[in-house]
Short mmCIF file of C-alpha atoms in Angstrom, two decimals:
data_model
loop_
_atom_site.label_atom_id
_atom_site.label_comp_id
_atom_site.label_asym_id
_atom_site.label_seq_id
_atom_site.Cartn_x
_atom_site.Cartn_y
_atom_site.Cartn_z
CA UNK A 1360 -12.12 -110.93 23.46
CA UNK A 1361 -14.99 -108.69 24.15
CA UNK A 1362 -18.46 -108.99 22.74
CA UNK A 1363 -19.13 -106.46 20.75
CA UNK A 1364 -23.19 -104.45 21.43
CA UNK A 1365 -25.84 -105.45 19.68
CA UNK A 1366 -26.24 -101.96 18.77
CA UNK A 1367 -23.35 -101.94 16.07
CA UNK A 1368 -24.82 -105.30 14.31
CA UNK A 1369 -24.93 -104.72 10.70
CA UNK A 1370 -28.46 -105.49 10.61
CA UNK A 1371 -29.56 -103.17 13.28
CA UNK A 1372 -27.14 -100.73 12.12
CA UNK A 1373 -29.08 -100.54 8.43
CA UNK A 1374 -32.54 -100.20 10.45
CA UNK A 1375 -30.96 -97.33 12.38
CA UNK A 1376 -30.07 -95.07 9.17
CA UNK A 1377 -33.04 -95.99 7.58
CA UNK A 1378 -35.47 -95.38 10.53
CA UNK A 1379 -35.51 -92.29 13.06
CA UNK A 1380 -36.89 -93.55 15.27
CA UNK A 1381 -35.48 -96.79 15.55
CA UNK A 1382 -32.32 -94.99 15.91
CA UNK A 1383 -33.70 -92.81 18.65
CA UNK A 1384 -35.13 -96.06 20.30
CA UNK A 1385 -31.88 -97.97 20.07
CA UNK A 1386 -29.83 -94.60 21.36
CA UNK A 1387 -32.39 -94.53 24.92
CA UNK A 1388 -31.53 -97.88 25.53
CA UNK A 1389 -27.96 -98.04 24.54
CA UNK A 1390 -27.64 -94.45 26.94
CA UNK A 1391 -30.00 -96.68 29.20
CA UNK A 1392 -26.89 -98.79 30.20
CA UNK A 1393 -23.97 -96.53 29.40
CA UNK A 1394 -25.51 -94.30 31.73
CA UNK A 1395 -26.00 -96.87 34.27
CA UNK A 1396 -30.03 -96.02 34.61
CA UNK A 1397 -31.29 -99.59 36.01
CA UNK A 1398 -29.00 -99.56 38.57
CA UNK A 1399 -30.01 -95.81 39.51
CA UNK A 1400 -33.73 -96.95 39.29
CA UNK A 1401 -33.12 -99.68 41.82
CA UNK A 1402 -31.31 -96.85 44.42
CA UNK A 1403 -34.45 -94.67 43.93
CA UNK A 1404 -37.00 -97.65 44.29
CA UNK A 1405 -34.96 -98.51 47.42
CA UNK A 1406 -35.47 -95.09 49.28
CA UNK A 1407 -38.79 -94.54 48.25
CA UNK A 1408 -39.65 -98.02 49.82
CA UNK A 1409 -38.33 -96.77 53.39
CA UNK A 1410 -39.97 -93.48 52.71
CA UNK A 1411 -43.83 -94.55 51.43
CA UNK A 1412 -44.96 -95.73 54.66
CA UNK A 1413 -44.06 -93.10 56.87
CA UNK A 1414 -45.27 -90.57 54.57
CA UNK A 1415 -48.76 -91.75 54.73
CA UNK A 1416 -48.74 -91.68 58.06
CA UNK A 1417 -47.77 -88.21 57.97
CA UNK A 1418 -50.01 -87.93 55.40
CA UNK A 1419 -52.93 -89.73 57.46
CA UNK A 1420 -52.34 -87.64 60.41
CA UNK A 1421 -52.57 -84.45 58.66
CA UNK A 1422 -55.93 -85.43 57.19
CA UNK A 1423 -56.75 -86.60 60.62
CA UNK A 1424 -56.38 -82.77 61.66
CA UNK A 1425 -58.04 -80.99 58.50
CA UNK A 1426 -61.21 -83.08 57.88
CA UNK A 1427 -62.17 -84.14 61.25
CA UNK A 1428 -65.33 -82.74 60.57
CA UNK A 1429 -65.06 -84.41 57.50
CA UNK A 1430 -64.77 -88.81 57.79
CA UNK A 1431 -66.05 -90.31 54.38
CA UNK A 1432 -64.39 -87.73 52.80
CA UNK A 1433 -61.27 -88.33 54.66
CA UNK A 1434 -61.78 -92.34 54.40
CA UNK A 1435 -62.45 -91.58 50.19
CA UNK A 1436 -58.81 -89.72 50.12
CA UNK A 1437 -56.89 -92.40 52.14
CA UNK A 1438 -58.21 -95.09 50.31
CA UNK A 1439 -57.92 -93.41 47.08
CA UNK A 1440 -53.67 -92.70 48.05
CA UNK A 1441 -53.48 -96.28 48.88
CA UNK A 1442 -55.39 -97.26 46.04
CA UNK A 1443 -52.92 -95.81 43.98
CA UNK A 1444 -50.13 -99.03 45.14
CA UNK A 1445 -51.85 -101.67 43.30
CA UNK A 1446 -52.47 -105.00 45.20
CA UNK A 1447 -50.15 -104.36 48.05
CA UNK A 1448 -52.15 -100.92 48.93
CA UNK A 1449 -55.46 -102.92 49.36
CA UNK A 1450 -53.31 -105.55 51.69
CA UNK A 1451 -51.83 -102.82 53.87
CA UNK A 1452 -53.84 -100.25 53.74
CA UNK A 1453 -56.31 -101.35 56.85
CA UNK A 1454 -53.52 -101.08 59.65
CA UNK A 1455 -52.51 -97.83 58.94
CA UNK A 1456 -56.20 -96.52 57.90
CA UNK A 1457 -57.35 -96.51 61.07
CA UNK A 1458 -54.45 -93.68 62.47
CA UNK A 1459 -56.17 -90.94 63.62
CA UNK A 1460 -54.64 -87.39 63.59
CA UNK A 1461 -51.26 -87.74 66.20
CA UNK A 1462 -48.65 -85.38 66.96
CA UNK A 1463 -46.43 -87.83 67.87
CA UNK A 1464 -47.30 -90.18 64.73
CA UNK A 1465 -47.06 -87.09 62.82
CA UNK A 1466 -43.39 -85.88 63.78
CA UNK A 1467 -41.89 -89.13 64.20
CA UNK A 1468 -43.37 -89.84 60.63
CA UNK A 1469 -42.25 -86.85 59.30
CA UNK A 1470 -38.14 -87.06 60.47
CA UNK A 1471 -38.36 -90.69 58.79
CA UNK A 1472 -40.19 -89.68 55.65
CA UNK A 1473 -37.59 -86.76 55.64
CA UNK A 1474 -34.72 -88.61 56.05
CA UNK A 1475 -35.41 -91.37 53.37
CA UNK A 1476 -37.24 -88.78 50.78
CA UNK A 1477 -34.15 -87.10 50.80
CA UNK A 1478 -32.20 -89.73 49.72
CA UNK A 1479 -34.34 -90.62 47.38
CA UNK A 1480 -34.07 -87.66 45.73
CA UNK A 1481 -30.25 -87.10 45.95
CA UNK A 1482 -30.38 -90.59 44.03
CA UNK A 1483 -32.73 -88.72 41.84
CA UNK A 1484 -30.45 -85.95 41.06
CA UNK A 1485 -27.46 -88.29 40.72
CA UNK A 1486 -29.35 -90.38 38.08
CA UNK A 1487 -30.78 -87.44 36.28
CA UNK A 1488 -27.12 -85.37 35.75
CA UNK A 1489 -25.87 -89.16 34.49
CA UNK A 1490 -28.27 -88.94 32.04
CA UNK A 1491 -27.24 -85.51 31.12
CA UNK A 1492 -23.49 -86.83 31.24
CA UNK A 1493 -23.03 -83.64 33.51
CA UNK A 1494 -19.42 -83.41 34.43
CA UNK A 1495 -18.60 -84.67 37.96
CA UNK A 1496 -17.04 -80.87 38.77
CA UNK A 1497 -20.20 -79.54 37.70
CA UNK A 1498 -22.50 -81.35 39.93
CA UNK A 1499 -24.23 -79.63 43.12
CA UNK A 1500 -22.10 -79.61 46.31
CA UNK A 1501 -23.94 -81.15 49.83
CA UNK A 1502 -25.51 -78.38 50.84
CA UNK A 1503 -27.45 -77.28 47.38
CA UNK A 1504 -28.17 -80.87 47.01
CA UNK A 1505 -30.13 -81.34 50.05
CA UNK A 1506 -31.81 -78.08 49.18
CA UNK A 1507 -32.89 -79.01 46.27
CA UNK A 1508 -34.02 -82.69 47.75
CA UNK A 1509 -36.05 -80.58 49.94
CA UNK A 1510 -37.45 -78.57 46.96
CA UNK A 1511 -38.43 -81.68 45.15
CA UNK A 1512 -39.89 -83.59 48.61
CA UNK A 1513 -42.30 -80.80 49.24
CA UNK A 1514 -43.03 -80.04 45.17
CA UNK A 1515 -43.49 -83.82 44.04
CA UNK A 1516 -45.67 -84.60 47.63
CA UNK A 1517 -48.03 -81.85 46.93
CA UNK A 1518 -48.33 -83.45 43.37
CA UNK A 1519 -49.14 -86.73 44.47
CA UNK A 1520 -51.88 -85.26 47.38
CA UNK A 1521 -53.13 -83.04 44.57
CA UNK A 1522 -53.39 -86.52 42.41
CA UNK A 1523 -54.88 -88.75 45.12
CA UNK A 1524 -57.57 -86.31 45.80
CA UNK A 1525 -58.29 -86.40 42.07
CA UNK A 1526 -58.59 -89.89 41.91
CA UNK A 1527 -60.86 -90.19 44.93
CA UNK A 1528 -63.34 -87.66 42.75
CA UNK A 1529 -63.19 -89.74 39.96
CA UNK A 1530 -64.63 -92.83 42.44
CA UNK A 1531 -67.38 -90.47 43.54
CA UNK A 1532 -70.90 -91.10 42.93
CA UNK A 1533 -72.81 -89.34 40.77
CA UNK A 1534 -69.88 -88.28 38.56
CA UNK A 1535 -70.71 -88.41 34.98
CA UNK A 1536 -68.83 -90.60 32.36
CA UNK A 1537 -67.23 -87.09 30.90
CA UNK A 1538 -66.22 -85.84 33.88
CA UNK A 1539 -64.84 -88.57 34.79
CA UNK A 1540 -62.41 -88.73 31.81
CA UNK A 1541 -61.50 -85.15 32.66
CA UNK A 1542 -60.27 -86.41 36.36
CA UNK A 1543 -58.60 -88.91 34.48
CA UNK A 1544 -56.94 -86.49 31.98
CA UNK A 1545 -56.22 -84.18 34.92
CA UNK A 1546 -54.18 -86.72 36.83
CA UNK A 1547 -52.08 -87.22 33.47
CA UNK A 1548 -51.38 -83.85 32.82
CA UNK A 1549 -50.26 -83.23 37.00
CA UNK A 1550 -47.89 -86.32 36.31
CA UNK A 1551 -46.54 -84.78 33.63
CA UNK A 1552 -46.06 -81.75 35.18
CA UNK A 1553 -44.12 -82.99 37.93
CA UNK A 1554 -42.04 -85.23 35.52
CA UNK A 1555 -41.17 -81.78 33.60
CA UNK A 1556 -40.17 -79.85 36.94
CA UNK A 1557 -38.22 -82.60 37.95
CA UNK A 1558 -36.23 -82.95 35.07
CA UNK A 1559 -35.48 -79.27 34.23
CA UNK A 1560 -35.08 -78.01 37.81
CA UNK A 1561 -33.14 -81.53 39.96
CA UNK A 1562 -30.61 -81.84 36.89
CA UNK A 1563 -27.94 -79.25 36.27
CA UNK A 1564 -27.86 -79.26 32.90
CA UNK A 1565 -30.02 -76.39 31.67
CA UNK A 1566 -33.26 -77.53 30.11
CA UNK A 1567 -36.03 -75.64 28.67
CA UNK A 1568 -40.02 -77.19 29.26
CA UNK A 1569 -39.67 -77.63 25.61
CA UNK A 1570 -36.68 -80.11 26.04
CA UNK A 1571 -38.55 -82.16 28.39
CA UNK A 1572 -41.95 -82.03 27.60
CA UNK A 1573 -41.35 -85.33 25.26
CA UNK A 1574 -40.27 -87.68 28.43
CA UNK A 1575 -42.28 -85.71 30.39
CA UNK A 1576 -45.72 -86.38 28.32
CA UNK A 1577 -44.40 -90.14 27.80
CA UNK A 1578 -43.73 -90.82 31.27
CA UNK A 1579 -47.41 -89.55 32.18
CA UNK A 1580 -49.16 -91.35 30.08
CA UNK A 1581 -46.78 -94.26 31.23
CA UNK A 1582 -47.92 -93.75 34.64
CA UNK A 1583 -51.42 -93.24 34.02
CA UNK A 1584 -51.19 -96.85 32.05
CA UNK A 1585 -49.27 -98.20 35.18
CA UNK A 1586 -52.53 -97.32 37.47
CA UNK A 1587 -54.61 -99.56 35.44
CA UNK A 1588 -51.78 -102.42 34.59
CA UNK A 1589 -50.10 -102.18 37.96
CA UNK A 1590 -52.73 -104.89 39.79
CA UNK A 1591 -51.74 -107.52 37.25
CA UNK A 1592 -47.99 -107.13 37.23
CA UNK A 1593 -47.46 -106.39 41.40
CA UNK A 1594 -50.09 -109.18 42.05
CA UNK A 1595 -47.94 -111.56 39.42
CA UNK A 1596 -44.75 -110.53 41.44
CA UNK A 1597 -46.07 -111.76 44.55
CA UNK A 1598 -47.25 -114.50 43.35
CA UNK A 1599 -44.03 -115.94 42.09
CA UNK A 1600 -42.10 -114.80 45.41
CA UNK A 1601 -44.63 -115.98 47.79
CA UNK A 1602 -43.56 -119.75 47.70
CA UNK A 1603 -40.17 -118.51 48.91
CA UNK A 1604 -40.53 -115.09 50.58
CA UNK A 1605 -44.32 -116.20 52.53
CA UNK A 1606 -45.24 -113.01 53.92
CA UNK A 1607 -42.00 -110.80 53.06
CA UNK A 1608 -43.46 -111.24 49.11
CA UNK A 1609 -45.83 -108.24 49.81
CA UNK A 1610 -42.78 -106.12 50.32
CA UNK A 1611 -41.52 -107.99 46.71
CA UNK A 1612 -44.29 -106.45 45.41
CA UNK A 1613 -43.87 -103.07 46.64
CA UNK A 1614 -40.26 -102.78 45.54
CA UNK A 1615 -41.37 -103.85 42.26
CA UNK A 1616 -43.85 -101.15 42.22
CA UNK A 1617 -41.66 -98.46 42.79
CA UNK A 1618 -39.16 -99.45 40.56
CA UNK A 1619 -41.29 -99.75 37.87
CA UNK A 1620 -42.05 -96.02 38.31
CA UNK A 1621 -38.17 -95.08 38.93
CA UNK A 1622 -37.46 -96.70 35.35
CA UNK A 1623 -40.00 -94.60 33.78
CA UNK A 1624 -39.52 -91.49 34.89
CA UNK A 1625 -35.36 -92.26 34.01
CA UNK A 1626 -36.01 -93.33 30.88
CA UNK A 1627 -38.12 -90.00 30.35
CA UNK A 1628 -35.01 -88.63 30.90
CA UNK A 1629 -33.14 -91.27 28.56
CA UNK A 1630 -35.65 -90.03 25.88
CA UNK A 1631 -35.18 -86.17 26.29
CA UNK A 1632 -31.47 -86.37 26.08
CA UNK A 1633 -31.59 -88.87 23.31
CA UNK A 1634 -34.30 -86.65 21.03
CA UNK A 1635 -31.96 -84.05 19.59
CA UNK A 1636 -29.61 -86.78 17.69
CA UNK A 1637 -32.69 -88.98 17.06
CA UNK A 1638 -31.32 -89.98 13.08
CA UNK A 1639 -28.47 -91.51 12.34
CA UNK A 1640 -24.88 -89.06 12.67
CA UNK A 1641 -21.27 -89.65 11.59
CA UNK A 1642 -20.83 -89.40 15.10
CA UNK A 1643 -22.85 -92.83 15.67
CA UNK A 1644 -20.93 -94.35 12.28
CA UNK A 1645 -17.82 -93.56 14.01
CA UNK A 1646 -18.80 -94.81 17.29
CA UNK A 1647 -20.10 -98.22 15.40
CA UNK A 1648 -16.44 -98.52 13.73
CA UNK A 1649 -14.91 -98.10 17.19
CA UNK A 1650 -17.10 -100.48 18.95
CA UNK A 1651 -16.49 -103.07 16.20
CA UNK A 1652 -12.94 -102.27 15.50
CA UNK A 1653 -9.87 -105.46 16.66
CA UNK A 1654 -8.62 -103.05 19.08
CA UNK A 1655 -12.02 -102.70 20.59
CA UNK A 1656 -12.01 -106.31 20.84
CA UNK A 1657 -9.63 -106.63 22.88
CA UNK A 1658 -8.94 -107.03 26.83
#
């Protein structure tokens, strides 16, 4: 006998028709695991592990180059990019800090950085047209995919430079209270931004802005919280691995890390695609009477 989902309880079913947007909360998490999103946060998380380290070297040597006229200001932006891994950035961050600009740090970073970013975002893609339920046939063949990994390496990096350098102003002396707010409010909206391209241009379902602008808004804001919330929850991670994992815990940490910010950019996604049936349908009546139904409960 199966179980049948919470999601056609009675109960739950009478808040659902009742309440928009407890339907439209129950629907992201219901298309949450039909759509198998945790375990397509985990494979993103995963590659952008391998890939974060040698893309600040890459991105340590290249600063290395511009501003070596410039040091504080090139310490302020390192610091700043680490800054931005709770915890585990202020643990690792001294090693690689003191890289100066290298060719040979900077190519060999680059081909790994490559290699795993583009993974990552071939994951990305994957999770995003499983989210759209875009027909297997439909999907982008090897050599588009990879493109469009590329697309979203170089768009989403420049983002998160654009970001860190933001962040580092904020930190500045001198900077008044409003201003300051501004920075912050600027680092939302480029978050958002980026969450918006990436939905509407790695997926290949159509998608106006409109249609993602509400994940797209949520998921900044989520990751603007994360910045302030992230030292608590990475440092609590490591904390309960390192009587097991000693030293490896700090990687514990930074897996955590990402895939805290894999699951919120998916279920940005989850929330777009969910929006337009956000009350209660026939369609989800009949769905509830098949889920509940004897033959349903059978093996």
């Amino acid at each position: 006998m199966a179980k049948a989902s919470w999601t056609t309880h009675p109960k739950v079913l009478g808040v659902r028709r009742r309440s928009a947007p407890a339907n439209l909360l129950v629907r992201a998490m219901e298309n949450f695991r039909n759509h198998r999103t945790g375990r397509n946060a985990t494979l993103v998380a995963h590659f952008g592990f391998l890939s974060v380290f040698p893309l600040l070297l890459v991105f340590t040597a290249v600063l290395g180059f511009v501003l070596e006229s410039y040091p504080n200001l090139q310490e302020s932006i390192i610091d700043s990019a680490w800054n931005r891994i709770p915890f585990v950035g202020q643990q690792l961050k001294t090693e690689p800090s003191q890289l100066k600009g290298n060719a040979l740090v900077l190519v060999a970073g680059l081909l790994v950085a490559l290699w795993a970013g583009m993974r990552a975002f071939n994951v990305l893609q994957m999770a995003l047209d499983d989210v759209a339920e875009v027909p297997r046939d439909a999907r982008p063949s090897l050599v588009r995919s990879r493109a469009r990994s590329l697309l979203g390496i170089a768009f989403v990096g420049g983002a998160q430079v654009t970001t860190a350098i933001l962040t580092s102003l904020i930190g500045v002396a001198g900077v008044s209270t409003i201003n300051r707010v501004l920075l912050a409010l600027g680092a939302v909206i480029v978050n958002a931004a980026v969450l918006a391209a990436t939905y509407r241009w790695l997926c290949m379902r159509e998608q106006s802005w409109r249609q993602v602008a509400p994940g797209a808004i949520a998921g900044g804001v989520a990751f603007a919280g994360l910045q302030y919330t992230g030292t608590a929850i990475v440092g609590r991670a490591i904390a309960n691995a390192g009587p097991v994992y000693g030293d490896f815990a700090t990687v514990i940490g930074l897996i955590t890390w990402f895939s805290l910010h894999a699951a919120i950019a998916l279920l940005g996604a989850e929330l777009n695609h969910a929006l337009p049936a956000r009350r209660y349908t026939d369609a989800d009546a009949e769905l509830a009477d098949a889920a509940s139904s004897p033959q349903a409960s059978t093996t």
